[in-house]
Structures are given as structure tokens and as C-alpha cells.
Coordinates of C-alpha atoms and ligand atoms in Angstrom, one line a residue:
M201 CA 14.9 -29.9 20.9
P202 CA 13.1 -27.5 19.0
E203 CA 14.3 -26.7 15.5
I204 CA 17.0 -24.4 15.0
T205 CA 16.5 -21.7 12.3
R206 CA 17.9 -18.7 11.2
D207 CA 15.6 -16.4 13.2
H208 CA 16.3 -18.4 16.2
L209 CA 20.3 -17.7 15.7
A210 CA 19.4 -14.1 14.5
E211 CA 17.3 -13.3 17.6
V212 CA 19.6 -14.9 20.3
L213 CA 22.4 -12.5 19.1
E214 CA 20.0 -9.6 19.0
E215 CA 19.4 -10.1 22.8
I216 CA 22.9 -10.5 23.5
A217 CA 23.3 -7.3 22.5
L218 CA 20.7 -6.1 24.5
L219 CA 22.3 -7.7 27.6
L220 CA 25.7 -6.3 27.1
E221 CA 23.7 -2.9 26.5
L222 CA 21.9 -3.2 30.0
K223 CA 25.1 -4.4 31.2
G224 CA 26.8 -1.1 30.3
E225 CA 29.6 -3.0 28.1
N226 CA 31.6 -1.7 25.6
P227 CA 29.7 0.0 22.7
F228 CA 31.9 -2.0 19.7
K229 CA 31.4 -5.1 21.4
I230 CA 27.6 -4.7 21.3
R231 CA 27.6 -3.5 17.7
A232 CA 29.6 -6.4 16.5
Y233 CA 26.5 -8.4 17.9
R234 CA 23.7 -6.7 16.7
N235 CA 25.8 -6.7 13.0
G236 CA 26.0 -10.2 13.5
S237 CA 22.3 -10.7 14.1
E238 CA 21.5 -8.8 10.8
I239 CA 24.2 -10.5 8.8
V240 CA 22.5 -13.9 9.8
R241 CA 19.1 -12.6 9.3
S242 CA 20.0 -11.8 5.7
F243 CA 22.8 -14.2 4.3
D244 CA 22.3 -15.7 1.1
G245 CA 22.9 -19.2 2.1
D246 CA 21.7 -21.9 4.6
I247 CA 23.6 -20.0 7.5
V248 CA 22.2 -22.5 9.9
Q249 CA 24.0 -25.8 8.2
R250 CA 27.1 -23.7 7.3
A251 CA 27.2 -22.7 11.7
R252 CA 26.7 -26.1 12.7
E253 CA 29.4 -27.8 10.4
N254 CA 31.7 -24.6 11.7
D255 CA 32.2 -23.3 8.2
L256 CA 31.6 -19.2 8.9
K257 CA 34.9 -18.5 8.1
G258 CA 35.4 -15.3 5.5
I259 CA 31.7 -14.3 5.9
K260 CA 32.3 -10.5 6.5
G261 CA 31.3 -9.2 10.2
I262 CA 31.2 -12.4 11.9
G263 CA 34.5 -12.5 13.8
E264 CA 36.5 -15.6 15.1
A265 CA 34.2 -15.1 18.6
L266 CA 30.7 -15.1 17.0
Q267 CA 32.0 -18.0 14.7
Q268 CA 32.6 -20.2 17.9
K269 CA 29.3 -19.1 19.5
L270 CA 26.9 -19.5 16.3
H271 CA 28.5 -23.2 15.9
E272 CA 27.6 -23.8 19.6
L273 CA 24.0 -22.3 19.2
A274 CA 23.8 -23.9 15.9
S275 CA 24.8 -27.5 17.3
N276 CA 23.1 -27.0 20.7
G277 CA 20.2 -24.9 20.3
L278 CA 22.0 -23.0 23.6
L279 CA 24.3 -21.1 24.1
A280 CA 26.5 -21.2 27.5
F281 CA 27.4 -17.7 27.0
H282 CA 23.9 -16.2 26.4
Q283 CA 22.4 -18.5 29.1
N284 CA 24.9 -17.1 31.4
L285 CA 24.0 -13.6 30.9
R286 CA 20.5 -13.7 30.7
D287 CA 20.6 -15.2 34.5
E288 CA 22.4 -11.9 35.6
F289 CA 19.4 -10.4 35.3
P290 CA 16.0 -11.2 36.7
E291 CA 13.4 -12.7 34.3
G292 CA 11.0 -10.1 35.0
L293 CA 13.4 -7.5 33.3
F294 CA 13.2 -9.1 29.7
E295 CA 9.2 -8.0 30.3
L296 CA 10.3 -4.3 30.9
L297 CA 12.5 -5.0 27.6
E298 CA 9.5 -5.4 24.8
L299 CA 7.8 -2.6 26.3
Q300 CA 7.5 0.1 23.4
G301 CA 9.7 2.7 23.6
L302 CA 11.8 1.4 26.5
G303 CA 15.1 1.0 25.2
P304 CA 18.0 -1.0 27.5
R305 CA 19.7 2.4 28.7
K306 CA 16.2 3.1 30.2
V307 CA 15.6 -0.2 31.7
K308 CA 19.2 -0.1 33.1
T309 CA 18.5 3.4 35.0
L310 CA 15.1 2.1 36.2
Y311 CA 16.4 -1.4 37.7
E312 CA 19.8 0.4 39.2
E313 CA 18.1 3.0 40.6
L314 CA 14.6 1.7 41.8
S315 CA 15.5 -1.8 41.9
I316 CA 12.6 -2.2 39.1
A317 CA 12.7 -5.4 37.7
S318 CA 9.0 -6.1 36.8
L319 CA 5.8 -4.6 35.3
G320 CA 4.0 -4.4 37.8
G321 CA 6.6 -2.9 39.8
L322 CA 7.1 -0.4 37.0
K323 CA 3.4 0.3 37.1
R324 CA 3.6 1.4 40.5
A325 CA 6.6 3.7 40.2
C326 CA 5.3 5.2 37.9
Q327 CA 2.0 6.1 39.6
S328 CA 3.7 6.8 42.7
G329 CA 5.3 9.5 40.6
Q330 CA 8.8 7.9 41.3
V331 CA 9.7 7.4 37.7
S332 CA 9.3 11.3 36.4
E333 CA 12.1 12.0 39.2
L334 CA 14.7 9.9 37.5
P335 CA 17.7 11.6 35.6
G336 CA 16.4 11.5 32.0
F337 CA 13.2 10.7 32.5
G338 CA 10.2 13.4 33.1
K339 CA 6.7 13.9 33.8
K340 CA 5.9 13.2 29.6
S341 CA 8.4 9.8 29.6
E342 CA 6.3 8.5 33.0
E343 CA 3.1 9.0 31.0
K344 CA 4.4 7.4 27.8
I345 CA 5.3 4.2 29.9
L346 CA 2.3 3.7 31.2
G347 CA 0.5 4.1 28.2
A348 CA 2.6 1.3 26.9
I349 CA 2.2 -0.7 29.9
E350 CA -1.2 -0.6 29.5
A351 CA -1.1 -1.2 25.6
H352 CA 0.9 -4.1 26.6
E353 CA -1.8 -5.2 29.1
R354 CA -4.5 -5.3 26.2
F355 CA -2.3 -7.2 23.8
S356 CA -0.8 -9.7 25.8
G357 CA -2.6 -13.1 25.3
Y358 CA -3.1 -12.6 21.4
Y359 CA -0.7 -13.8 18.4
L360 CA -0.6 -12.8 14.8
L361 CA -2.6 -15.3 12.7
A362 CA 0.4 -15.6 10.4
E363 CA 2.7 -16.4 13.8
V364 CA 0.3 -19.2 14.7
A365 CA -0.1 -20.8 11.7
P366 CA 2.4 -23.0 11.0
D367 CA 1.8 -24.5 14.9
A368 CA -1.8 -24.4 14.2
E369 CA -1.4 -26.6 10.5
R370 CA 1.1 -28.8 11.9
I371 CA -1.4 -30.2 14.5
L372 CA -4.2 -29.9 12.0
G373 CA -2.3 -32.2 9.7
I374 CA -1.2 -34.7 12.4
L375 CA -5.0 -35.0 13.6
R376 CA -6.2 -35.5 10.1
Q377 CA -4.0 -38.5 9.8
H378 CA -5.1 -40.3 13.2
P379 CA -7.2 -43.2 12.0
D380 CA -9.9 -42.3 14.0
V381 CA -10.5 -39.1 13.1
S382 CA -12.5 -38.8 10.1
R383 CA -13.1 -34.6 10.0
A384 CA -10.9 -32.3 11.5
E385 CA -11.0 -28.6 11.3
I386 CA -9.5 -25.3 13.3
A387 CA -12.5 -23.2 14.1
G388 CA -12.7 -20.2 16.1
S389 CA -11.2 -16.9 15.3
Y390 CA -8.5 -18.7 13.2
R391 CA -11.1 -20.2 10.6
R392 CA -12.7 -16.9 10.2
G393 CA -9.5 -15.1 9.7
R394 CA -9.1 -12.5 12.2
E395 CA -5.8 -11.0 11.9
T396 CA -5.2 -11.7 15.9
V397 CA -6.1 -14.7 17.7
H398 CA -6.5 -15.6 21.2
D399 CA -6.1 -19.1 21.2
L400 CA -6.8 -21.9 18.9
D401 CA -10.0 -24.4 18.7
F402 CA -9.4 -27.4 17.4
L403 CA -12.7 -29.6 16.5
V404 CA -12.6 -33.2 15.0
A405 CA -15.7 -35.7 14.3
T406 CA -14.5 -39.1 15.7
P407 CA -16.0 -42.5 16.7
D408 CA -14.0 -42.6 19.9
P409 CA -13.7 -39.2 21.7
A410 CA -11.7 -40.4 24.6
V411 CA -8.9 -41.8 22.4
I412 CA -8.4 -38.6 20.2
T413 CA -8.4 -36.5 23.5
A414 CA -5.8 -38.2 24.9
F415 CA -3.7 -38.4 21.9
F416 CA -4.2 -34.6 21.7
T417 CA -2.4 -34.0 25.0
E418 CA 0.6 -35.9 23.8
L419 CA 1.5 -34.4 21.0
E420 CA 5.0 -32.6 20.8
G421 CA 5.4 -29.2 21.4
I422 CA 3.0 -28.9 24.1
R423 CA 4.6 -27.2 27.6
E424 CA 1.2 -28.0 29.9
I425 CA -1.8 -29.5 29.6
L426 CA -4.4 -27.4 31.2
A427 CA -7.4 -29.8 31.3
Q428 CA -8.3 -33.0 29.7
G429 CA -11.8 -34.7 29.7
R430 CA -13.2 -37.6 27.6
T431 CA -14.7 -34.8 24.9
K432 CA -12.3 -31.8 25.2
A433 CA -9.0 -31.1 26.2
S434 CA -6.6 -28.0 26.6
V435 CA -2.9 -27.5 26.1
R436 CA -0.3 -24.7 26.4
L437 CA 2.2 -24.6 23.6
Q438 CA 5.8 -24.1 24.2
S439 CA 4.8 -20.6 22.5
G440 CA 2.6 -20.0 25.3
L441 CA -0.5 -20.3 22.6
Q442 CA -3.4 -22.1 24.0
C443 CA -5.2 -24.9 21.9
D444 CA -8.4 -26.3 22.9
L445 CA -9.8 -29.6 21.3
R446 CA -13.4 -30.3 21.2
A447 CA -14.4 -34.2 19.7
V448 CA -17.5 -34.9 18.8
S449 CA -19.5 -37.8 16.4
N450 CA -19.8 -37.6 12.6
R451 CA -23.5 -36.6 13.5
E452 CA -22.9 -33.5 15.4
W453 CA -20.0 -32.4 13.3
P454 CA -21.8 -29.8 11.7
F455 CA -23.6 -28.4 14.4
A456 CA -20.1 -28.3 16.8
L457 CA -18.9 -26.5 13.7
I458 CA -20.7 -23.7 13.3
Y459 CA -20.7 -23.3 17.0
F460 CA -17.0 -23.2 17.3
T461 CA -16.5 -21.3 14.3
G462 CA -18.3 -18.5 16.2
S463 CA -18.3 -15.6 16.2
R464 CA -20.3 -15.3 19.2
E465 CA -22.4 -12.5 17.6
H466 CA -23.1 -14.6 14.7
N467 CA -24.5 -17.8 16.7
V468 CA -26.5 -15.6 18.7
E469 CA -28.3 -14.0 15.6
L470 CA -28.3 -17.4 14.0
R471 CA -30.2 -18.8 17.1
S472 CA -32.7 -16.5 17.0
R473 CA -33.3 -16.6 13.5
A474 CA -33.8 -20.4 14.3
L475 CA -36.1 -19.6 17.1
K476 CA -38.3 -17.4 14.9
Q477 CA -38.7 -20.9 13.0
K478 CA -39.5 -22.6 16.2
L479 CA -36.3 -24.9 16.2
T480 CA -33.6 -24.6 18.6
L481 CA -29.8 -24.6 17.6
N482 CA -27.3 -25.7 19.7
E483 CA -23.5 -27.4 19.5
Y484 CA -25.0 -30.6 19.0
Q485 CA -28.2 -30.3 16.7
L486 CA -31.3 -28.8 15.1
Q487 CA -34.8 -29.6 16.9
P488 CA -38.4 -28.8 17.1
V489 CA -38.5 -26.5 19.9
A490 CA -40.3 -28.5 22.7
G491 CA -43.7 -28.5 22.8
T492 CA -44.3 -27.6 18.9
Q493 CA -44.8 -30.0 16.1
R494 CA -43.2 -30.3 12.7
N495 CA -44.8 -31.9 9.8
D496 CA -41.8 -32.6 7.9
P497 CA -39.0 -35.2 9.6
T498 CA -36.1 -33.7 10.6
P499 CA -33.6 -33.8 7.6
D500 CA -30.6 -35.2 7.6
L501 CA -28.2 -32.5 7.9
R502 CA -24.2 -33.3 7.5
E503 CA -22.6 -29.9 6.2
E504 CA -22.6 -26.6 8.0
S505 CA -24.3 -25.5 4.2
D506 CA -27.1 -28.0 5.3
I507 CA -28.1 -26.2 8.5
Y508 CA -27.7 -22.8 6.9
A509 CA -30.2 -23.8 4.2
E510 CA -32.7 -25.2 6.7
L511 CA -32.8 -22.0 8.3
G512 CA -33.4 -20.1 4.8
L513 CA -29.8 -18.6 4.4
Q514 CA -27.3 -19.0 2.2
F515 CA -24.2 -20.9 3.2
I516 CA -22.2 -18.1 5.0
E517 CA -18.7 -18.5 4.4
P518 CA -16.3 -18.5 8.0
A519 CA -14.7 -15.0 7.1
L520 CA -17.9 -13.8 7.1
R521 CA -19.8 -14.6 10.3
E522 CA -19.1 -11.5 12.5
N523 CA -22.8 -10.5 12.4
R524 CA -22.2 -7.7 10.4
G525 CA -24.4 -7.5 7.8
E526 CA -24.3 -11.1 6.6
F527 CA -27.7 -12.4 7.6
D528 CA -29.8 -9.8 5.3
A529 CA -27.4 -10.3 2.5
A530 CA -27.5 -14.5 2.9
C531 CA -31.3 -14.0 3.1
K532 CA -31.6 -12.3 -0.2
G533 CA -28.7 -14.8 -1.5
D534 CA -26.9 -11.6 -2.1
L535 CA -23.5 -12.6 -0.2
P536 CA -20.7 -11.9 -2.5
R537 CA -18.5 -14.5 -4.2
L538 CA -15.4 -13.4 -2.4
V539 CA -11.7 -13.0 -3.7
E540 CA -9.3 -16.2 -3.7
Q541 CA -5.6 -16.5 -3.8
D542 CA -6.1 -18.1 -6.8
N543 CA -7.3 -15.1 -8.6
L544 CA -4.4 -12.7 -7.6
R545 CA -2.1 -12.1 -10.6
G546 CA 0.6 -9.2 -9.5
T547 CA 2.0 -7.7 -6.6
F548 CA 2.9 -4.1 -6.1
H549 CA 4.4 -2.9 -2.6
N550 CA 7.9 -5.0 -2.3
H551 CA 11.0 -3.9 -0.9
T552 CA 14.5 -4.9 -2.5
T553 CA 18.1 -4.4 -0.8
E554 CA 18.5 -1.1 -2.0
S555 CA 16.4 0.5 0.9
D556 CA 15.6 -2.2 3.7
G557 CA 14.6 -5.3 1.8
R558 CA 16.8 -8.4 2.3
S559 CA 16.8 -9.4 -1.2
S560 CA 17.9 -8.5 -4.3
L561 CA 15.8 -7.7 -7.5
A562 CA 16.6 -11.0 -9.1
E563 CA 15.8 -13.2 -5.9
M564 CA 12.4 -10.9 -5.8
V565 CA 11.5 -12.2 -9.6
E566 CA 12.4 -15.2 -8.7
A567 CA 10.2 -15.8 -5.6
A568 CA 7.2 -14.0 -7.8
R569 CA 7.7 -16.3 -10.7
D570 CA 7.5 -19.2 -7.8
L571 CA 4.2 -18.2 -6.8
G572 CA 2.7 -18.0 -10.1
L573 CA 2.2 -14.3 -10.6
S574 CA 2.7 -12.5 -14.2
Y575 CA 4.0 -8.8 -12.8
L576 CA 6.4 -7.8 -10.2
G577 CA 6.0 -3.9 -8.8
I578 CA 9.2 -2.8 -6.8
A579 CA 8.4 0.2 -4.3
D580 CA 11.5 0.9 -2.0
H581 CA 11.7 3.5 0.2
S582 CA 11.9 7.4 -0.2
R583 CA 14.8 9.7 1.0
S584 CA 13.2 10.9 4.0
S585 CA 12.9 7.4 5.4
F586 CA 16.5 7.7 6.0
Q587 CA 16.7 4.8 8.5
T588 CA 15.6 2.0 6.1
N589 CA 18.2 3.7 3.4
G590 CA 15.8 5.2 1.4
L591 CA 16.5 6.3 -2.1
N592 CA 16.9 9.9 -3.2
E593 CA 16.2 11.0 -6.9
E594 CA 19.4 10.0 -8.5
R595 CA 19.1 6.5 -6.8
L596 CA 15.9 6.2 -7.4
L597 CA 16.3 7.0 -11.4
T598 CA 18.9 4.4 -11.7
Q599 CA 17.0 2.1 -9.9
S600 CA 14.2 2.2 -12.4
A601 CA 16.3 1.9 -15.3
A602 CA 17.7 -1.2 -13.7
I603 CA 14.3 -2.4 -13.4
R604 CA 13.3 -1.3 -16.9
A605 CA 16.3 -3.1 -18.4
L606 CA 15.9 -6.4 -16.3
N607 CA 12.0 -6.2 -17.8
A608 CA 13.0 -5.9 -21.1
S609 CA 15.2 -9.5 -21.1
L610 CA 12.2 -11.4 -19.2
D611 CA 9.1 -12.4 -21.2
D612 CA 7.0 -14.4 -18.5
I613 CA 6.8 -12.0 -16.1
D614 CA 6.4 -7.6 -16.0
L615 CA 8.2 -5.6 -14.0
Y616 CA 7.3 -2.2 -12.8
A617 CA 9.3 0.7 -11.2
G618 CA 7.6 2.2 -8.5
N619 CA 8.3 3.7 -5.0
E620 CA 6.9 4.4 -1.4
V621 CA 7.1 7.8 -1.3
D622 CA 6.9 9.3 2.4
I623 CA 4.1 11.5 3.0
L624 CA 5.8 14.2 4.7
R625 CA 3.8 16.0 7.9
N626 CA 2.0 18.5 5.6
G627 CA 1.2 16.4 3.4
T628 CA 3.6 16.7 0.6
L629 CA 5.7 14.0 -0.8
D630 CA 9.4 13.2 -0.8
F631 CA 9.8 13.5 -4.6
D632 CA 8.4 16.5 -7.1
D633 CA 6.0 15.6 -9.7
G634 CA 8.7 15.3 -12.4
T635 CA 10.1 12.8 -10.7
L636 CA 7.1 10.4 -9.3
A637 CA 5.8 10.8 -13.3
Q638 CA 8.7 9.1 -14.2
L639 CA 7.7 5.8 -12.3
D640 CA 5.0 3.4 -13.6
Y641 CA 3.2 4.0 -10.3
V642 CA 3.7 5.2 -6.7
V643 CA 2.9 4.3 -3.6
A644 CA 2.3 6.9 -0.8
S645 CA 2.8 6.0 3.2
V646 CA 3.2 7.8 6.3
H647 CA 6.5 6.8 8.6
A648 CA 6.8 9.6 10.9
S649 CA 5.1 12.0 12.4
F650 CA 2.3 9.9 14.4
N651 CA 0.9 12.1 16.7
L652 CA -1.1 14.4 14.5
P653 CA -4.9 15.6 15.6
E654 CA -6.6 13.8 13.5
K655 CA -8.2 16.6 11.6
D656 CA -4.8 17.6 10.4
M657 CA -3.3 13.8 9.6
T658 CA -6.8 13.5 7.7
A659 CA -6.0 16.4 5.6
R660 CA -2.2 15.0 5.4
L661 CA -3.5 12.0 3.8
I662 CA -5.9 14.0 1.5
K663 CA -3.4 16.0 0.5
A664 CA -1.0 13.2 -0.9
M665 CA -4.3 11.3 -2.3
E666 CA -4.9 14.4 -4.5
N667 CA -1.7 14.2 -6.3
P668 CA -2.2 12.9 -9.8
H669 CA 0.9 10.7 -9.4
V670 CA 0.0 8.9 -6.5
T671 CA -1.3 5.6 -7.3
M672 CA -2.2 3.8 -4.1
L673 CA -2.0 4.7 -0.3
G674 CA 0.1 2.5 1.9
H675 CA -1.0 1.5 5.7
L676 CA -3.5 4.0 6.1
S677 CA -3.6 4.0 9.7
G678 CA 0.2 2.8 10.5
R679 CA -1.0 0.3 13.3
L680 CA 1.3 -2.2 14.3
L681 CA -0.5 -5.0 15.6
L682 CA -0.1 -5.8 19.1
R683 CA 2.4 -3.3 19.1
R684 CA 1.3 0.2 18.2
D685 CA -2.1 1.8 18.0
P686 CA -3.3 3.2 14.6
Y687 CA -2.8 7.1 14.1
A688 CA -5.9 9.3 14.8
V689 CA -7.3 9.6 11.3
N690 CA -11.0 9.7 9.8
H691 CA -11.3 6.8 7.8
E692 CA -14.6 7.6 6.1
K693 CA -13.1 10.8 4.8
I694 CA -10.2 8.8 3.4
I695 CA -12.4 6.2 1.9
D696 CA -14.6 9.2 0.2
C697 CA -11.5 11.1 -1.1
A698 CA -10.0 7.5 -2.4
A699 CA -13.2 7.1 -4.6
E700 CA -13.3 10.6 -5.8
T701 CA -9.7 10.8 -6.7
G702 CA -9.6 7.3 -8.3
T703 CA -6.7 6.7 -5.7
V704 CA -6.5 2.7 -4.7
I705 CA -6.0 1.9 -0.9
E706 CA -3.7 -1.1 -0.4
L707 CA -4.6 -3.8 2.2
N708 CA -1.0 -4.3 3.5
C709 CA -0.7 -7.8 3.9
S710 CA 2.3 -7.7 6.5
S711 CA 0.8 -9.9 9.0
K712 CA 1.9 -7.2 11.8
R713 CA -0.1 -4.5 10.0
M714 CA -3.2 -5.9 7.9
D715 CA -4.1 -2.5 7.0
M716 CA -6.4 -1.2 6.2
D717 CA -8.6 -2.6 8.4
W718 CA -10.8 -5.2 7.3
R719 CA -14.1 -3.9 8.9
W720 CA -13.7 -0.6 6.1
W721 CA -13.4 -2.5 3.2
R722 CA -17.1 -2.9 2.3
R723 CA -18.0 0.7 2.6
A724 CA -14.7 1.6 0.6
R725 CA -15.7 -1.3 -1.9
D726 CA -19.2 -0.1 -2.3
K727 CA -18.3 3.5 -3.0
G728 CA -16.0 1.7 -6.0
V729 CA -12.4 2.3 -4.2
K730 CA -9.9 -0.5 -5.5
C731 CA -8.0 -2.4 -3.2
S732 CA -4.3 -3.5 -3.9
L733 CA -3.3 -6.5 -1.7
N734 CA 0.1 -5.4 -1.1
P735 CA 2.4 -8.0 0.7
D736 CA 4.9 -5.1 2.1
A737 CA 7.8 -7.6 1.3
H738 CA 10.8 -6.9 2.6
H739 CA 12.5 -10.3 1.8
A740 CA 11.6 -13.1 -1.0
R741 CA 9.9 -15.0 1.6
G742 CA 7.6 -12.0 2.3
L743 CA 5.6 -12.5 -0.8
Q744 CA 4.0 -15.1 1.4
N745 CA 2.3 -12.6 3.1
L746 CA -0.2 -12.6 0.4
H747 CA -1.6 -15.9 1.8
F748 CA -2.9 -14.3 5.1
G749 CA -4.0 -10.7 3.3
I750 CA -5.9 -13.1 1.3
R751 CA -7.9 -14.1 4.4
V752 CA -8.4 -10.6 5.5
A753 CA -9.5 -9.3 2.1
R754 CA -12.4 -12.0 2.4
K755 CA -13.2 -10.5 5.8
G756 CA -13.8 -7.3 4.3
W757 CA -16.6 -8.9 1.6
L758 CA -14.1 -8.1 -1.5
R759 CA -14.4 -10.0 -4.4
R760 CA -12.1 -10.4 -7.4
Q761 CA -13.6 -7.5 -9.6
D762 CA -13.0 -5.3 -6.5
V763 CA -8.6 -6.2 -6.1
L764 CA -6.5 -4.3 -8.5
N765 CA -4.0 -6.9 -8.6
C766 CA -6.3 -9.2 -9.8
L767 CA -6.5 -7.7 -13.3
P768 CA -4.5 -10.1 -15.4
A769 CA -1.2 -8.7 -17.1
E770 CA -2.7 -6.9 -20.1
D771 CA -5.1 -4.9 -18.3
I772 CA -3.0 -4.0 -15.6
R773 CA -0.4 -2.5 -18.0
K774 CA -3.3 -0.7 -19.6
W775 CA -4.4 0.4 -16.5
L776 CA -1.0 1.8 -15.2
Q777 CA -0.7 3.6 -18.5
T778 CA -4.3 5.5 -18.2
P779 CA -4.1 8.9 -16.3
K780 CA -5.4 8.3 -12.9
A781 CA -8.3 11.2 -13.2
K782 CA -9.3 8.5 -16.4
R783 CA -9.8 5.4 -14.5
L784 CA -12.7 6.3 -12.1
Ligands
DGT1558 P1 -10.2 -16.0 20.1 O1 -10.2 -17.2 20.6 O2 -10.3 -14.8 21.1 O3 -10.0 -15.3 19.3 O4 -12.1 -15.7 19.7 P2 -12.7 -16.9 19.4 O5 -13.9 -16.5 18.3 O6 -11.9 -18.2 18.4 O7 -13.2 -17.4 20.9 P3 -13.1 -18.8 21.6 O8 -12.1 -19.4 21.4 O9 -13.1 -18.1 23.1 O10 -14.5 -19.5 21.2 C1 -14.4 -20.2 19.8 C2 -16.2 -20.1 19.5 O11 -16.6 -20.7 20.2 C3 -16.8 -18.9 19.4 O12 -16.2 -18.0 18.2 C4 -18.0 -18.7 19.9 C5 -18.2 -20.6 20.5 N1 -18.4 -20.3 22.1 C6 -17.5 -20.3 23.0 N2 -18.0 -19.8 23.9 C7 -19.0 -19.6 23.6 C8 -20.5 -18.8 24.5 O13 -20.4 -18.8 25.7 N3 -21.3 -18.6 24.0 C9 -21.7 -18.6 22.5 N4 -22.3 -18.0 21.9 N5 -20.4 -19.3 21.8 C10 -19.4 -19.4 22.3
CA1559 CA1 -10.1 -19.3 19.9
CA1560 CA1 -11.0 -21.5 22.6
ZN1561 ZN1 6.0 1.4 4.5

């Protein structure tokens, strides 16, 4: 039985609500499940244990029927009611529900009117124009659906970095504990810190490869064995994630580690540099090209850094191995010293229960303290983000006063009162300058009107950045990884404007955003733009987003001095007190 988590309970209730909606059930019943799901997610305490012990009485919003279902679910991992509901619908329908912009009402119509119950079926029906003729659909929504299917196909088979990390680290730990394993790493895109990964590539050094490949295929949580040989194996986990294993000798280790870490583009360039020195490099060794003589004996190469050194290069961190300028820098000894998690001193973009966060101010403070941070900024949503219960002026100023009052009573951590203010369609902000001036800092973000032409969207962001009260720009492109493409916006112009106005750009570390994209940071940094590594935490646990954000920041060539929240508490206080134009 898989481990039963709070998320699992919440997701099952949420899916029940969806299925009831699909059946056209009574809206009150549907709402009860949806509310129940929210309550489970935000419950302050061990809801899983309480459900298991059938101790849910008195929790507001969880009626008797829900109590029983949660008890069954937490005890067995399954809920008969849910399973039976699922069985009423074909499996393919669940794929349709995952499509962006296709709610249960529309799925229901498609199913009832055209018997559509699979992605393929939906695609064909759209292409033949049948969907646009359905009541409530039309040409435009047919095009939208086709776009969503195309995106789904493009995204499927990929996973978020943070999403695969628990399995990845668990398996790595198990491999490292095996007595016949001397070294183990996860290579591939995971090691390079890519924001999304297709599969995991485990590499082990061992005197006995066959033992380890067999051991690997017997790990817990495997759905299917895809391939198994003496030195390699491939499995699929319950989650659908594919994991490859390569077992090599200790001697081969550094060569294999470089090879399987990639990227392909990096490897191609590295091999070609070796060839220029009359050396061939592959996953097993570095040796003189056949027919050539080298006077010195082949040196003992035990670590990746030995191989880079042998080729006249500084050690290139895995984060930088994308063939985007790292070789030129490594030749000259010019590689940056990349920022590390230990360098972080505080955090700015965080939500609380005042808007759509699930933890209170006090809980957020406690979590920041646990992480060893010395300052914490709170930036809840502004009024136009009504779906997040965004704050109006009055609530904002009340909140700021509460934050400052709490701050006065704490001596180990500095609290800052900010806001994540909506950038409206025309580039004006949700609050006037007088209100913004009363805050310690402001994050400005787009949360609506995504479909502007690039020129207008760029002008909209620039207008916001020109405001002297806007400290930083939030999630620049609005993308949701594997779900929603970025809106059209000119990154070059935004970066130039940030440099000119002294506006910080955030690297939103939410695992589904990682925005601004790492490919732009080197350029921004070189223009003097500062990065704020922001967890966009909507829960105390959300501060952990920084852990993955750091990995992506490293991909962007960022150093400690490029990251605003690496400044110590004293310096950040002075920095925030300095007018924006003078920070340049
Ligand atoms: P992914 O899995 O799509 O997120 O990205 P990677 O980079 O992990 O790619 P993957 O798993 O196909 O292969 C892992 C590494 O192994 C890759 O970064 C470079 C190396 N590699 C695999 N196949 C080849 C190949 O055919 N040529 C070269 N040069 N390198 C390869
Ligand atoms: Ca991979
Ligand atoms: Ca692979
Ligand atoms: Zn936001």
C-alpha cells in the first residue's frame, strides 16, 4: 500500500467532486466534497492520523458522510465509493479532465453528445469540425481544445524537478547503502538541475554490476521492468517515471559520470575539444587517438575534475553543462562561483492566510526560522486577484501594522511588510502610490489578461517597473511548466528596463514556475540586474521551494553577489530604505 498522505486524501475528495459534477449531481453535494478537500489540505494538525483513528468529529465542514469516507480512505488507501464512481466512466475520460480549459461540464457534453472518451477521439472530432457544432462550444473553443491537446502531447512524459525529487533521493539513498556500491549519483537532466526531466539516470560504481542491476529491478515502488541486462536496467515507477541504471567499474566512473550527466550538446563539444588534442573521450575512457603517440603515460583520472583538467579546462559544474558558453569560460578560468543554498539569508515573496496562503503569519515565521533565515517578507495578493481573496487598502494596511507589531516582538528575525500587487491590463497597479509607499517593498505581477500582443505586454510590464515603489517583478512570463505556455513578452526589453530602473527580477522558485527562465539570467546579471530568489510560498512547507530554485539559479550562472536575498539582515534593511533610483 502506498503511503497515505494529506495530499492523497485531498485529491480523492477533489476527484469525487469532479466525478459528481460529470454525473450532473446536486451542486450542494459537489460543493461539500470540494470544501472538504480544501479543509483537509489546510487542516492544522495530523489530519491523516485523525482520519485513521476516526477522530474527525467537530471539524467544521466535515460532515458525517465525509468523516466516514475519510476514515475508510485513510485506513485502506482506497475508498469504495470513489472506485465505484470511477468505474462508471471510461478511463480515457480522466485524460480529458486534465486538459487545460476543459471543465467537467464540457467533458460531460462531449461524452454524452459525441461519445468522446479519449484524447485521440477528441482530437479527431475537433479536426472534423464536430465539436464546434455542439451547443456552448463554437469555433473558438474548438481551436482552444486543439491547442490544449497539442500542449498536452508536448508536455506528456515530462515531470517537474521537485515532483521527482522524493523518489530520486530515496532510490539514490538505497543504492548508496548497498555494500557492493562504492559510488552512486543521479546523472542526466536531474543532476544538471533542469526544471523538468523526462527520466532519471542512476549511475553506480561497483565491482559486481549484475548484482546491482538485479537489486535495482527489485526496488519497492516499481510498476514495470522495461529492460534488464548485466550492466544496465530500466524500470518504470508507480508514478510513471522511468528510471535508468548504469553500473560501471570504479575505473570507468568519472568517464561514465560525465557522459551520462550530459547534456548531449555539452558532451559533443567536450569530445571535439579532446579530439583537437588528439584524444578520444567516451563513456569508458580518455585515450590517445589510434595511431598517435603521447610521450607521457596516461594519467590516473579518478574524478570528473581530473578529466576536465586533462583537457585544459576548469571543472564545469553540472548546472552549467548545456554548451551555452561554459567552455569558453572554463578555458580562461573564468567560470563563476555559483550561489549556494547556504548563502541565502532571507526571502520576500510569501503568502499567508490573509490571501490564498494556507499558513498563518506566525507559522510562516516559524518555518523561516527553521530554515535559518534572518528575514522574512510577506507579499499577499492585491484586491484584483479576487479569486485569491486579495487584500484591499484597508486590509493591507491592517496587515502591515500586524506584521510590524509582531516584528517589534521578535529579535531573531526581521519581518517586512510587502504586497504582490497586480499589474493591471494597462500597466497601472492595483494600489495607488500613496498606499504602496507605506510598504517595505512591492512585488508586481501579472495574474490576468494574458493574451495581449507581445508589444503591449512588454509595455505593460515596463510601465509597472518604472514605478518607483515597485521593488521587483514577479514571475515574469506567467508560464506554468507542463501546463501553460508563457505569455508573449520581450525578455530583452524587460531586462534592459530592469537594469535602467533598478528593478529586481524574481526567480520564482515554485516548482511549476521557475520564472524568469534560467536561460536569461546570465544576460540580466551581466547588465547588473539583481535576482530575488522567491519561494512564492503558499504554505509554510512552501519555503522549501528555495531548495530547487537554487539549482535553477545556478543554471543561470548566478553568483552570491547577484542574489538580493543573499544580503545579510543589516544590509537588506539599508537597501530597502534606500530609494530605488539610488540603488543603481
Ligand atoms: P531528459 O531525460 O530528457 O530530461 O534529459 P537527459 O539529459 O537526462 O537525457 P537522457 O536521459 O536521454 O540521457 C542522459 C545523458 O546521457 C544525456 O544528457 C547525455 C548522455 N547520452 C545519452 N544518449 C546519448 C547519445 O546518444 N549521445 C550522446 N552524446 N550522449 C548521450
Ligand atoms: Ca534523463
Ligand atoms: Ca535516460
Ligand atoms: Zn503571483
